[in-house]
PDB file of C-alpha atoms in Angstrom:
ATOM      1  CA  UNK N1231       0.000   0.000   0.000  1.00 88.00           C
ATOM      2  CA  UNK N1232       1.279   3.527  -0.191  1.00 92.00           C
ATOM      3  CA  UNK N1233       3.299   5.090   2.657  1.00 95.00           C
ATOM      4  CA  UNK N1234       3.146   8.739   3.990  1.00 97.00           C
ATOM      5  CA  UNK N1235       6.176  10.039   5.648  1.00 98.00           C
ATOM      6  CA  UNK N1236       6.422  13.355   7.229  1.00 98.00           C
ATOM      7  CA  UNK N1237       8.910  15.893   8.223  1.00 98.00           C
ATOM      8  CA  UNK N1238      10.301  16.520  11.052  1.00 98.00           C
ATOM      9  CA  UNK N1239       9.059  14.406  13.489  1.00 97.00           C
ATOM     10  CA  UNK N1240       9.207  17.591  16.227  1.00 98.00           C
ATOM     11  CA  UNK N1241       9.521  21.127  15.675  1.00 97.00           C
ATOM     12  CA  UNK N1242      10.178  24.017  18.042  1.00 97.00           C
ATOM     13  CA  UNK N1243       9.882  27.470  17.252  1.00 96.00           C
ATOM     14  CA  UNK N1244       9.661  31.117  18.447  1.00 97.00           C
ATOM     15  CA  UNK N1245       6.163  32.701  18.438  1.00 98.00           C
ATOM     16  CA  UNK N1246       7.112  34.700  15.322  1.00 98.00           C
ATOM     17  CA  UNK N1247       8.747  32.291  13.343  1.00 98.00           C
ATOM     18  CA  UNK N1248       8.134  30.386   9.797  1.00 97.00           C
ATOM     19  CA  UNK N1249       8.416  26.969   9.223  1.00 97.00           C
ATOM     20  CA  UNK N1250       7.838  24.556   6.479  1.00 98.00           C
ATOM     21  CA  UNK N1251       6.384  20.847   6.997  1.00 98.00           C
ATOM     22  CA  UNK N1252       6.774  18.150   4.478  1.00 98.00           C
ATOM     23  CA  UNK N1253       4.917  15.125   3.494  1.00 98.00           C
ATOM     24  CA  UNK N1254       5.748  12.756   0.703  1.00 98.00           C
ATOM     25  CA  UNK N1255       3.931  10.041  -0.568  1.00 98.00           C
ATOM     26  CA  UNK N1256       5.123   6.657  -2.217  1.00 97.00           C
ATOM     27  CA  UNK N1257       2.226   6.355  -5.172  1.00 95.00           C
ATOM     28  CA  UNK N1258      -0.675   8.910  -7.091  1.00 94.00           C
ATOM     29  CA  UNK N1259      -3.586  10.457  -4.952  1.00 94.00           C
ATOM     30  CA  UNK N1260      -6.637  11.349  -5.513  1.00 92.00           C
ATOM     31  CA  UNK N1261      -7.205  13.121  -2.510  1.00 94.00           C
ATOM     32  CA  UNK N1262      -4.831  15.060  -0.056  1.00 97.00           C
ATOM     33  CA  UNK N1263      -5.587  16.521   3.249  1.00 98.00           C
ATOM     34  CA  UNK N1264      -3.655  18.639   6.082  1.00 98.00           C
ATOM     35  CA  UNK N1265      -5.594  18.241   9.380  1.00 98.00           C
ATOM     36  CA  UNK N1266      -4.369  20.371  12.159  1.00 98.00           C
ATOM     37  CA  UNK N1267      -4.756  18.151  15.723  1.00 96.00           C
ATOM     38  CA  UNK N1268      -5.484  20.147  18.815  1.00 90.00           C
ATOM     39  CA  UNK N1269      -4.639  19.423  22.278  1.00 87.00           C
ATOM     40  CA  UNK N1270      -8.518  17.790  22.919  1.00 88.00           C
ATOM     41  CA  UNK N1271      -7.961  15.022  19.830  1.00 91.00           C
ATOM     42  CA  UNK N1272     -10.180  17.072  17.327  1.00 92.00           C
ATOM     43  CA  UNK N1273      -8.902  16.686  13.935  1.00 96.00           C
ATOM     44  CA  UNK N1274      -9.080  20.291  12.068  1.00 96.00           C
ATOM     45  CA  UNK N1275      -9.123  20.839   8.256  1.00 96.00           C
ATOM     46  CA  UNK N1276      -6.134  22.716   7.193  1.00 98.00           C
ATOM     47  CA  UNK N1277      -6.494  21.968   3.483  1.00 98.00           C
ATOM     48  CA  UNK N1278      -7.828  19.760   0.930  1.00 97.00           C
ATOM     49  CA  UNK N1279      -5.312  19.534  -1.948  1.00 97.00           C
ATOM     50  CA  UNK N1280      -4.270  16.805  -4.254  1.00 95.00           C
ATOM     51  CA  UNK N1281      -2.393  19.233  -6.044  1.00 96.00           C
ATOM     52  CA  UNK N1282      -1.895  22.714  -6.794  1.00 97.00           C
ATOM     53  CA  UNK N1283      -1.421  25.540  -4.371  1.00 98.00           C
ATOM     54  CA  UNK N1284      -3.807  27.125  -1.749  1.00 98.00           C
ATOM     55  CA  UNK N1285      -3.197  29.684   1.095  1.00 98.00           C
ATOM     56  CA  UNK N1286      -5.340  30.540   4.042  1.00 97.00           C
ATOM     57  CA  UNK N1287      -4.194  33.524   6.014  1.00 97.00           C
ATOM     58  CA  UNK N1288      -0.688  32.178   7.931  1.00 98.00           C
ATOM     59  CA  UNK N1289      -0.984  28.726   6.168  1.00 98.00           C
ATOM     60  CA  UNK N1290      -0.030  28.167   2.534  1.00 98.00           C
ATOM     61  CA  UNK N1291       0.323  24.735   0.977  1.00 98.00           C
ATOM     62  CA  UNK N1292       1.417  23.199  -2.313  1.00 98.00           C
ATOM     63  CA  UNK N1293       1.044  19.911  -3.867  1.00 98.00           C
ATOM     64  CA  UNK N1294       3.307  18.672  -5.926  1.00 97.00           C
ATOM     65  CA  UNK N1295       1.878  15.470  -7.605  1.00 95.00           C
ATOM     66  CA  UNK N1296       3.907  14.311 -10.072  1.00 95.00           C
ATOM     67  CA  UNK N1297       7.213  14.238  -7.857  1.00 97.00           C
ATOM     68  CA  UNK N1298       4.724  13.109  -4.968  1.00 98.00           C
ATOM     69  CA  UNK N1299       5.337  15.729  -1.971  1.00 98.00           C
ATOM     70  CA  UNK N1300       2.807  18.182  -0.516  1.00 98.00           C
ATOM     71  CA  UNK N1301       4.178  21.225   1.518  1.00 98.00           C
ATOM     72  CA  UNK N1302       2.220  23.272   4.384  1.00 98.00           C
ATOM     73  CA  UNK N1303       3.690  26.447   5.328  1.00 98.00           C
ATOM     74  CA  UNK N1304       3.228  28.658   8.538  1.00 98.00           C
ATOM     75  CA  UNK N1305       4.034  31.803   8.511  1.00 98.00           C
ATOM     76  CA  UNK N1306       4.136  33.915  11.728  1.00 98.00           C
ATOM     77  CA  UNK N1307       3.859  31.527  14.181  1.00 97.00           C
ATOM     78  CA  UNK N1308       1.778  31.800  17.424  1.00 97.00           C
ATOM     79  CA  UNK N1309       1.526  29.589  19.840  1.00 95.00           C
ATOM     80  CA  UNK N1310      -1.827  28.600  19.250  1.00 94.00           C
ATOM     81  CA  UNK N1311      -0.491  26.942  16.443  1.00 96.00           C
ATOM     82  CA  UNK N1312       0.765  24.291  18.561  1.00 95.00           C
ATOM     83  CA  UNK N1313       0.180  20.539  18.359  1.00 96.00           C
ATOM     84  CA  UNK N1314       0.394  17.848  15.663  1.00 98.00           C
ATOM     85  CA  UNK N1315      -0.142  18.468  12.305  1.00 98.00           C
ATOM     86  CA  UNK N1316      -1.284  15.523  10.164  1.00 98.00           C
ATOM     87  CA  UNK N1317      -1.188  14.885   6.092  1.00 98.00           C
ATOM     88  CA  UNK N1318      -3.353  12.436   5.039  1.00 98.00           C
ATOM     89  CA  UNK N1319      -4.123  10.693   1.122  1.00 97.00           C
ATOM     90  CA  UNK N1320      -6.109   8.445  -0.449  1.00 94.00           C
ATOM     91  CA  UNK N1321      -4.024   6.745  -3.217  1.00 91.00           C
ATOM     92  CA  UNK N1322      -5.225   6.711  -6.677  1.00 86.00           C
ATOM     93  CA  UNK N1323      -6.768   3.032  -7.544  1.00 82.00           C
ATOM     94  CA  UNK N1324      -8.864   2.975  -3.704  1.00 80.00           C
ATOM     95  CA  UNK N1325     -12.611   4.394  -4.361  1.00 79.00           C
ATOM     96  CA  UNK N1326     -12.588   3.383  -0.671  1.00 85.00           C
ATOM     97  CA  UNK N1327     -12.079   6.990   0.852  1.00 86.00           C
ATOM     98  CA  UNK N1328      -9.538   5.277   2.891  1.00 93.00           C
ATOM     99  CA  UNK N1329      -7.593   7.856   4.261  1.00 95.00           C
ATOM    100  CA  UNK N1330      -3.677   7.104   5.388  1.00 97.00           C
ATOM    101  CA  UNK N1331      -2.045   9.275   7.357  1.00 98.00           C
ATOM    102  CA  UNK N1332       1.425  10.308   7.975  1.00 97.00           C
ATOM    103  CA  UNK N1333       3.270   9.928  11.853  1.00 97.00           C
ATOM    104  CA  UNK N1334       2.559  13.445  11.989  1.00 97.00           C
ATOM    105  CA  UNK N1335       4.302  16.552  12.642  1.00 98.00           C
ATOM    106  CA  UNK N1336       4.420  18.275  16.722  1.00 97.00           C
ATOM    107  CA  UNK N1337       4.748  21.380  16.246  1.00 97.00           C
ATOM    108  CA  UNK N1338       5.387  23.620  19.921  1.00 96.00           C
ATOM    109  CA  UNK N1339       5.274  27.068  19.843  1.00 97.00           C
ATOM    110  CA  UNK N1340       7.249  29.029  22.464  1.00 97.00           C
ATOM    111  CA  UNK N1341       6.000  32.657  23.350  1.00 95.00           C
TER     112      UNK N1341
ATOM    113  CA  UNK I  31     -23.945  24.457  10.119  1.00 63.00           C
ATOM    114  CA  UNK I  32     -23.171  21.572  12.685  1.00 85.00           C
ATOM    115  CA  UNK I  33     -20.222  19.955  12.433  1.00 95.00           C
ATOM    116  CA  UNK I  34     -19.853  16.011  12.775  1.00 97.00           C
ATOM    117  CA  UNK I  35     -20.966  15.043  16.238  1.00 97.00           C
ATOM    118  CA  UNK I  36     -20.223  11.898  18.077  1.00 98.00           C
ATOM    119  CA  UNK I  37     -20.897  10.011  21.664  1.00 97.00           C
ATOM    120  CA  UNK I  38     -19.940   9.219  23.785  1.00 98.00           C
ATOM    121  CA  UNK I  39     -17.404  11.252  24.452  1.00 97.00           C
ATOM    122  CA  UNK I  40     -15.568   9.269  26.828  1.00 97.00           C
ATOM    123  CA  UNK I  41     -16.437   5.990  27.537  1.00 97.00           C
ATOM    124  CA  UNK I  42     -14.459   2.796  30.081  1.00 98.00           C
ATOM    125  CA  UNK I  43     -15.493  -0.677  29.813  1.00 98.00           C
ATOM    126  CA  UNK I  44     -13.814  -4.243  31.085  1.00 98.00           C
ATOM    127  CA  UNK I  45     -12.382  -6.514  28.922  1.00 98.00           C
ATOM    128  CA  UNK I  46     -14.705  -8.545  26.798  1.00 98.00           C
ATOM    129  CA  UNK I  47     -17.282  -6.231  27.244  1.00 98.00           C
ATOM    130  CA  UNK I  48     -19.637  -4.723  23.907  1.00 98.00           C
ATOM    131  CA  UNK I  49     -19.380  -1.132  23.124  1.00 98.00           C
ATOM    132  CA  UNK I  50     -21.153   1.172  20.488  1.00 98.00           C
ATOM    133  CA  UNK I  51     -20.091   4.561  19.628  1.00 98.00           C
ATOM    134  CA  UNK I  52     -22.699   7.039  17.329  1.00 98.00           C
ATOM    135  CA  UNK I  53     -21.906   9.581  14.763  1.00 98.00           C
ATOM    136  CA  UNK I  54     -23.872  11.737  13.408  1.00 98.00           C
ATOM    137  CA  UNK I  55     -22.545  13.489   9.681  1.00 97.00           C
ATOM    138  CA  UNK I  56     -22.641  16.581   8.091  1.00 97.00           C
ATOM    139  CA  UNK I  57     -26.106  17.520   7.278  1.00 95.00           C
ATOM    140  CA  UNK I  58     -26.158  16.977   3.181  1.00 93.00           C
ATOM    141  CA  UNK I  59     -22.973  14.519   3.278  1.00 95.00           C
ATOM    142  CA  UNK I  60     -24.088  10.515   2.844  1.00 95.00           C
ATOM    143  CA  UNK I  61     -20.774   9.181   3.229  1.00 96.00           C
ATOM    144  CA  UNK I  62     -19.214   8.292   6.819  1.00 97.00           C
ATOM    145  CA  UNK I  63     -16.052   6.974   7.657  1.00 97.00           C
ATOM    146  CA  UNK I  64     -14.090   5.438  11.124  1.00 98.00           C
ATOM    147  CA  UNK I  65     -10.457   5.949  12.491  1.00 98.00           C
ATOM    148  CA  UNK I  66      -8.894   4.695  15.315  1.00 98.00           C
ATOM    149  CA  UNK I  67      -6.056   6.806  16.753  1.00 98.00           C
ATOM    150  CA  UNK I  68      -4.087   5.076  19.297  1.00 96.00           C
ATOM    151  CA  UNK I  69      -1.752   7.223  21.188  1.00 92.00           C
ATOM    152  CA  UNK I  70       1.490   8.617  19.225  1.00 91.00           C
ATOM    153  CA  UNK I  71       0.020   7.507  16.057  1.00 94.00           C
ATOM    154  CA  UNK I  72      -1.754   8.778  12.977  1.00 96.00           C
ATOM    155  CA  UNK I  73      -5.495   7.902  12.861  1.00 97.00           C
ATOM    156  CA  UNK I  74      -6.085   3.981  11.059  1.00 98.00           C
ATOM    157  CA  UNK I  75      -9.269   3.487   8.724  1.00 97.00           C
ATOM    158  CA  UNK I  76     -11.893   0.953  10.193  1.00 97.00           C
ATOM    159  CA  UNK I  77     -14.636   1.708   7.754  1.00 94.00           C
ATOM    160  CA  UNK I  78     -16.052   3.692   5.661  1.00 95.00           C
ATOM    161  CA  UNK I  79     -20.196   3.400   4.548  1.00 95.00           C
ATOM    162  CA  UNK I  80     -21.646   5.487   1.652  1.00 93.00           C
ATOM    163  CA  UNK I  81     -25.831   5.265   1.149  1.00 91.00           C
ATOM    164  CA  UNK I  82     -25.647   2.545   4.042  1.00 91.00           C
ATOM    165  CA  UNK I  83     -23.355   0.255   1.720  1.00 94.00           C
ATOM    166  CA  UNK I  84     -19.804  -0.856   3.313  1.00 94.00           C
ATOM    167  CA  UNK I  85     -17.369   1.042   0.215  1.00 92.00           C
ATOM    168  CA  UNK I  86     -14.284  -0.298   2.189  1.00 92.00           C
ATOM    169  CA  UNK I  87     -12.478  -1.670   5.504  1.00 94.00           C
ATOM    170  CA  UNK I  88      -9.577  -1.585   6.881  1.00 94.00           C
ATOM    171  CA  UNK I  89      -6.922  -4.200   8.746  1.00 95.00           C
ATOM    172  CA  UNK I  90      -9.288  -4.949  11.722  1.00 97.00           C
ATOM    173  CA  UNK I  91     -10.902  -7.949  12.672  1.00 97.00           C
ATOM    174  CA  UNK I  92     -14.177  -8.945  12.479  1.00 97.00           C
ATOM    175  CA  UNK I  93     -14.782  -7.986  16.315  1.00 98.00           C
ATOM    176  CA  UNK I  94     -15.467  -4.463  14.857  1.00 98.00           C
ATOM    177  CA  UNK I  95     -18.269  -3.553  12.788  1.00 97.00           C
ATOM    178  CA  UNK I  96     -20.702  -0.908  11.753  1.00 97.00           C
ATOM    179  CA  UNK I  97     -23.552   0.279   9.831  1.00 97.00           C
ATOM    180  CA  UNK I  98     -25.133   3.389   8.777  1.00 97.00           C
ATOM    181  CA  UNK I  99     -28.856   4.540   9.173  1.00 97.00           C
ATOM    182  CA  UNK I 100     -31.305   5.916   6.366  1.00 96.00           C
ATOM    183  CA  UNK I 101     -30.627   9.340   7.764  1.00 95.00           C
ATOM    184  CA  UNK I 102     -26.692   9.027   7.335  1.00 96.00           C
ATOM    185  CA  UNK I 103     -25.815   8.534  11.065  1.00 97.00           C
ATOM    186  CA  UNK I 104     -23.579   5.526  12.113  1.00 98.00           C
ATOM    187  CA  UNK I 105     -22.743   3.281  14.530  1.00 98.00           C
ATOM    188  CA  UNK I 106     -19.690   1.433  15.263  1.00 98.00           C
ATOM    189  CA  UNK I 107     -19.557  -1.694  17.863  1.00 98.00           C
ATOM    190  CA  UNK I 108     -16.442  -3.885  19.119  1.00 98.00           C
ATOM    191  CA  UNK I 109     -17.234  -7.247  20.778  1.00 98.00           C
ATOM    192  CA  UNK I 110     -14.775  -8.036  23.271  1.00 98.00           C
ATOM    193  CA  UNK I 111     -13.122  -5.659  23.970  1.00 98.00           C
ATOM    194  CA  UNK I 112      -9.028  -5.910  24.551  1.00 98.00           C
ATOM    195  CA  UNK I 113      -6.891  -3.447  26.512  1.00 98.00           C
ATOM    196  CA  UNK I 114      -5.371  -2.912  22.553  1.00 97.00           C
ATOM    197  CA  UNK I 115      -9.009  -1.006  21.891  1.00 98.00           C
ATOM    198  CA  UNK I 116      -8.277   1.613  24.099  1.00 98.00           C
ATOM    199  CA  UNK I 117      -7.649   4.726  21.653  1.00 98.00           C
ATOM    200  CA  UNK I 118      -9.913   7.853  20.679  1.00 98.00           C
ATOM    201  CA  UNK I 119     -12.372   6.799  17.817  1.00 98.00           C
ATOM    202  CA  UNK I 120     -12.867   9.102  15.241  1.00 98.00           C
ATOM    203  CA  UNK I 121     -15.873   9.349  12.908  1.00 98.00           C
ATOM    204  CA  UNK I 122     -15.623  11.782   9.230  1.00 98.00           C
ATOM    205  CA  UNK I 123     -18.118  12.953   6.875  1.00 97.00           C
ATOM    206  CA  UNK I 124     -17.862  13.923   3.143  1.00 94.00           C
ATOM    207  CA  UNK I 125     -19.938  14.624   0.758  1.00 86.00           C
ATOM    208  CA  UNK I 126     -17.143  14.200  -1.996  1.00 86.00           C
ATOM    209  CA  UNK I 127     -13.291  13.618  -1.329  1.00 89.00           C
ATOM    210  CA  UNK I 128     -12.429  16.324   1.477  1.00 94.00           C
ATOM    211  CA  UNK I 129     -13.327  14.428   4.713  1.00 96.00           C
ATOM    212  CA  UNK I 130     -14.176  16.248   7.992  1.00 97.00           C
ATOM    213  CA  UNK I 131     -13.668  14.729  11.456  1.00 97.00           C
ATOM    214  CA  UNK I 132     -16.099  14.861  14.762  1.00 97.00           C
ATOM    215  CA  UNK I 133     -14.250  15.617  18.134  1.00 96.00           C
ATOM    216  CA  UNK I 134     -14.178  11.809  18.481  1.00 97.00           C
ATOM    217  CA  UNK I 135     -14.582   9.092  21.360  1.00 98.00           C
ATOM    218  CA  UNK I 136     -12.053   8.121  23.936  1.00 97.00           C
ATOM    219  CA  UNK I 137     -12.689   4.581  24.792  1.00 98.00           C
ATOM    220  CA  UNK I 138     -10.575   3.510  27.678  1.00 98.00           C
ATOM    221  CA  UNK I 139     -11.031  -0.987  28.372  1.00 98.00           C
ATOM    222  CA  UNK I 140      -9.046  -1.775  31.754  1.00 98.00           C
TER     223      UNK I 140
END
């Protein structure tokens, strides 16, 4: 089946900083998803994008399908953007709406 | 709009014991899916249902199973229950692709 990997594992920052988290992805998609996870286990949409390029005030992301990779940025950092960021895809032949998901990304914002 | 809903929120039974946890979708989306997140991981696929069919299942045994009501809601039940259940059950919704997830149920089996 196809494997999602993400980096890094952990992330620190300064409120105030950027940083850039990776996912790649070992076969096509027809669906790609960035789910924020906050402290209480809910799962928040970031983004849906198999491919292309989408921005939401301090988030930005880009899918780049062909070499298999999506990117979120986060620009600005605060530390309410703390906690585990997830990419999740649904490879190409499923028509299951199986979602799999990546280890994740913690992400800890220092004030 | 409402958002996916579930229940229990939290919920501790013994080992061996039945449980059922409810979700209730999107209003307008007909598809529901199930996740189990055990701690430190990324969430696994149990099932998804679409118009009450099963449209696929994941690597769990046949312990866990579900349906899904004419009005879109689902259930999900485990029969005996191991310690290895214990994790926060996630339900989606989606009315296409994009899939949005309910605040879940922590199931705790001592």
């Amino acid at each position: 089946g196809i494997q999602v990997e993400q980096s890094p594992p952990d992330l620190i920052l300064q409120e105030g900083a950027n940083s850039t988290l990776r996912c790649n992805f070992s076969d096509s998609v027809n669906n790609l998803q960035w789910f924020h996870q906050n402290p209480w286990g809910q799962l928040i949409n970031l983004f849906y994008i198999p491919s292309g390029t989408k921005q939401n005030g301090r988030l930005s992301a880009t899918t780049v399908a062909t070499e298999r990779y999506s990117l979120l940025y986060i620009s600005s950092s605060q530390t309410t953007d703390s906690g585990v960021y997830f990419c999740a895809v649904e490879q190409w032949s499923s028509n299951t709406g199986k979602l799999i998901f990546g280890q994740g990304t913690t992400l800890q914002v220092k004030p | 709009d409402a958002g996916v809903t579930q229940s229990p929120t939290h919920l501790i039974k013994t080992r061996g014991q039945h449980v059922t946890l409810r979700c209730s979708p999107i209003s307008g989306h007909k598809s529901v899916s199930w996740y189990q997140q055990v701690l430190g991981q990324g969430p696994q696929f149990i099932f998804q249902y679409y118009e009450k069919e099963e449209r696929g299942r994941g690597n769990f045994p046949d312990r866990f199973s579900a349906r899904q009501f004419p009005n879109y809601s689902s259930e999900l039940n485990v029969n005996a229950l191991l310690l290895g259940d214990s994790a926060l059950y996630l339900c989606a919704s989606s009315i296409q692709d994009e899939q949005y997830f309910g605040p879940g149920t922590r199931l705790t089996v001592t």
